[in-house]
Tab-separated table of C-alpha atoms in Angstrom:
chain	number	residue	atom	x	y	z
A	1	TRP	CA	-33.319	-76.125	-0.217
A	2	ALA	CA	-32.555	-78.372	2.657
A	3	THR	CA	-29.546	-79.834	0.956
A	4	TYR	CA	-28.186	-76.461	0.327
A	5	SER	CA	-28.473	-75.369	3.568
A	6	VAL	CA	-26.615	-78.056	5.303
A	7	LEU	CA	-23.644	-77.470	2.735
A	8	VAL	CA	-23.281	-73.782	2.544
A	9	PHE	CA	-25.802	-71.691	4.513
A	10	PHE	CA	-24.198	-70.405	7.636
A	11	TYR	CA	-26.635	-69.192	10.190
A	12	LEU	CA	-25.474	-66.704	12.995
A	13	ASN	CA	-27.473	-65.749	15.933
A	14	ILE	CA	-26.525	-62.169	16.873
A	15	ILE	CA	-27.521	-59.537	19.416
A	16	LEU	CA	-28.215	-56.022	17.729
A	17	GLN	CA	-29.081	-52.756	19.239
A	18	ILE	CA	-31.025	-51.510	16.144
A	19	GLU	CA	-34.183	-49.367	16.927
A	20	GLY	CA	-35.375	-51.628	19.713
A	21	SER	CA	-34.447	-55.086	18.280
A	22	LYS	CA	-32.902	-57.341	20.663
A	23	ASP	CA	-32.133	-60.334	18.603
A	24	ALA	CA	-31.563	-60.989	14.805
A	25	ARG	CA	-30.766	-63.875	12.712
A	26	VAL	CA	-28.313	-63.534	9.802
A	27	GLY	CA	-27.738	-66.015	7.139
A	28	LEU	CA	-24.910	-65.916	4.691
A	29	LEU	CA	-24.466	-67.612	1.460
A	30	PHE	CA	-21.143	-67.641	-0.165
A	31	SER	CA	-20.825	-69.037	-3.661
A	32	GLY	CA	-17.784	-69.910	-5.759
A	33	ASN	CA	-16.434	-72.173	-8.535
A	34	HIS	CA	-13.483	-74.329	-9.104
A	35	THR	CA	-11.350	-71.108	-9.501
A	36	THR	CA	-11.904	-69.961	-5.954
A	37	ASN	CA	-8.589	-69.191	-4.583
A	38	LEU	CA	-7.166	-70.626	-1.265
A	39	PHE	CA	-7.601	-67.150	0.785
A	40	SER	CA	-11.422	-67.192	-0.063
A	41	LEU	CA	-11.732	-70.877	0.689
A	42	LEU	CA	-10.118	-70.209	4.008
A	43	PHE	CA	-12.304	-67.177	4.586
A	44	VAL	CA	-15.400	-69.221	4.075
A	45	LYS	CA	-14.145	-72.171	6.332
A	46	VAL	CA	-13.669	-69.722	9.100
A	47	PHE	CA	-17.275	-68.487	8.809
A	48	GLU	CA	-18.486	-71.979	8.987
A	49	ILE	CA	-16.380	-72.804	11.960
A	50	THR	CA	-17.559	-69.617	13.619
A	51	THR	CA	-21.176	-69.980	12.813
A	52	SER	CA	-21.292	-73.803	13.667
A	53	SER	CA	-19.394	-73.754	17.124
A	54	TYR	CA	-19.241	-70.127	18.304
A	55	SER	CA	-22.239	-67.994	17.286
A	56	HIS	CA	-23.446	-68.199	20.859
A	57	LYS	CA	-20.264	-66.281	21.906
A	58	ASN	CA	-20.730	-62.479	22.383
A	59	ASN	CA	-17.600	-61.622	20.501
A	60	ALA	CA	-18.311	-63.878	17.313
A	61	LEU	CA	-19.887	-61.043	15.384
A	62	ASN	CA	-16.785	-58.741	16.315
A	63	PHE	CA	-14.457	-61.449	15.145
A	64	LEU	CA	-16.113	-62.021	11.758
A	65	ASP	CA	-16.427	-58.287	11.350
A	66	GLN	CA	-12.451	-57.739	12.127
A	67	LEU	CA	-11.712	-60.966	10.039
A	68	SER	CA	-13.872	-59.454	7.050
A	69	SER	CA	-11.838	-56.222	7.201
A	70	VAL	CA	-8.530	-57.974	7.245
A	71	TYR	CA	-9.671	-60.207	4.479
A	72	GLN	CA	-10.804	-57.360	2.353
A	73	GLN	CA	-7.516	-55.091	2.932
A	74	LYS	CA	-4.749	-57.843	2.739
A	75	TYR	CA	-6.193	-61.020	1.025
A	76	ILE	CA	-9.319	-60.597	-1.288
A	77	LEU	CA	-7.113	-59.732	-4.364
A	78	THR	CA	-3.967	-61.559	-3.432
A	79	SER	CA	-3.028	-64.951	-4.885
A	80	PRO	CA	-1.627	-67.060	-2.422
A	81	VAL	CA	1.941	-68.140	-2.841
A	82	GLY	CA	2.410	-71.664	-1.379
A	83	VAL	CA	2.135	-72.390	2.349
A	84	ASP	CA	3.807	-69.281	3.494
A	85	GLY	CA	0.942	-66.965	2.303
A	86	THR	CA	-1.819	-69.352	3.649
A	87	GLN	CA	-0.032	-69.739	6.985
A	88	ALA	CA	0.232	-66.055	7.589
A	89	PHE	CA	-3.530	-65.914	7.005
A	90	ILE	CA	-4.292	-68.636	9.520
A	91	ASP	CA	-1.833	-67.030	11.916
A	92	GLU	CA	-3.885	-63.836	11.553
A	93	ILE	CA	-7.011	-65.651	11.891
A	94	CYS	CA	-5.857	-67.195	15.131
A	95	LYS	CA	-4.463	-63.820	16.552
A	96	LEU	CA	-8.055	-62.294	15.808
A	97	ALA	CA	-9.608	-65.429	17.482
A	98	GLU	CA	-7.664	-65.270	20.558
A	99	SER	CA	-8.318	-61.324	20.837
A	100	ASN	CA	-12.010	-62.030	20.905
A	101	GLY	CA	-11.912	-64.774	23.287
A	102	LEU	CA	-12.354	-67.402	20.761
A	103	PRO	CA	-10.177	-70.582	21.049
A	104	SER	CA	-7.298	-70.033	18.414
A	105	GLU	CA	-6.037	-73.418	18.770
A	106	SER	CA	-9.324	-74.989	17.422
A	107	PHE	CA	-9.239	-72.535	14.344
A	108	ARG	CA	-5.647	-73.498	13.866
A	109	SER	CA	-6.464	-77.225	13.998
A	110	SER	CA	-9.486	-76.978	11.830
A	111	LEU	CA	-7.887	-74.782	9.124
A	112	SER	CA	-4.530	-76.867	8.941
A	113	GLU	CA	-6.777	-79.992	8.012
A	114	PHE	CA	-9.536	-78.552	5.825
A	115	SER	CA	-10.062	-79.722	2.224
A	116	ALA	CA	-10.060	-76.972	-0.380
A	117	ASP	CA	-11.773	-79.382	-2.621
A	118	GLU	CA	-14.603	-79.963	-0.306
A	119	VAL	CA	-15.202	-76.228	0.161
A	120	ARG	CA	-15.059	-75.462	-3.552
A	121	SER	CA	-17.610	-78.211	-4.106
A	122	HIS	CA	-19.950	-76.712	-1.554
A	123	LEU	CA	-19.512	-73.264	-3.106
A	124	SER	CA	-20.310	-74.679	-6.414
A	125	GLU	CA	-23.326	-75.952	-5.117
A	126	ALA	CA	-24.291	-72.589	-3.742
A	127	GLU	CA	-23.736	-71.195	-7.096
A	128	LYS	CA	-25.961	-73.529	-8.810
A	129	PHE	CA	-28.655	-72.810	-6.369
A	130	LEU	CA	-28.240	-69.186	-6.535
A	131	SER	CA	-28.578	-69.200	-10.245
A	132	THR	CA	-31.211	-71.823	-10.858
A	133	THR	CA	-33.488	-71.208	-7.808
A	134	LEU	CA	-33.046	-67.571	-6.862
A	135	ARG	CA	-32.180	-66.289	-10.571
A	136	SER	CA	-29.085	-64.518	-9.223
A	137	GLU	CA	-26.373	-63.846	-11.786
A	138	SER	CA	-23.074	-65.518	-11.105
A	139	GLY	CA	-20.447	-63.374	-9.469
A	140	VAL	CA	-23.080	-60.640	-8.170
A	141	ASN	CA	-23.527	-59.724	-4.557
A	142	ALA	CA	-27.111	-59.885	-3.370
A	143	ILE	CA	-29.154	-59.485	-0.429
A	144	PHE	CA	-32.269	-61.511	-0.043
A	145	THR	CA	-34.683	-60.619	2.854
A	146	ASN	CA	-37.953	-61.596	4.234
A	147	GLY	CA	-38.186	-59.401	7.267
A	148	ARG	CA	-41.192	-58.156	8.963
């Protein structure tokens, strides 16, 4: 499990106002394979950057929520066509980051240099973990809990 957690398990400390709960931890495990498109890879990379560097920021959760909405509305079913398509997505990510008080240039720099093959490899490892250890079917959304 430790190998997988380093590779693809993104951990986010957030503050929730749910029935007296002040703090909560949310873990996200994305999976994929060699056919995962570039928009999805960028989306996962933004989650990685945000959770590893900015989860302590108040607006990190708002940023990820807004990013998820934009991704779902515009990019989830769209095939990236060349650099123009991915650059438009990166521009939108940076605009959302800036509006939430996160450093847009840091995102732009990281996303311009990220390795699609590296992210695909991590997603593939997560897919193997989910299917062999947790017995989850490929391509299925799932929620695993161990709350009180």
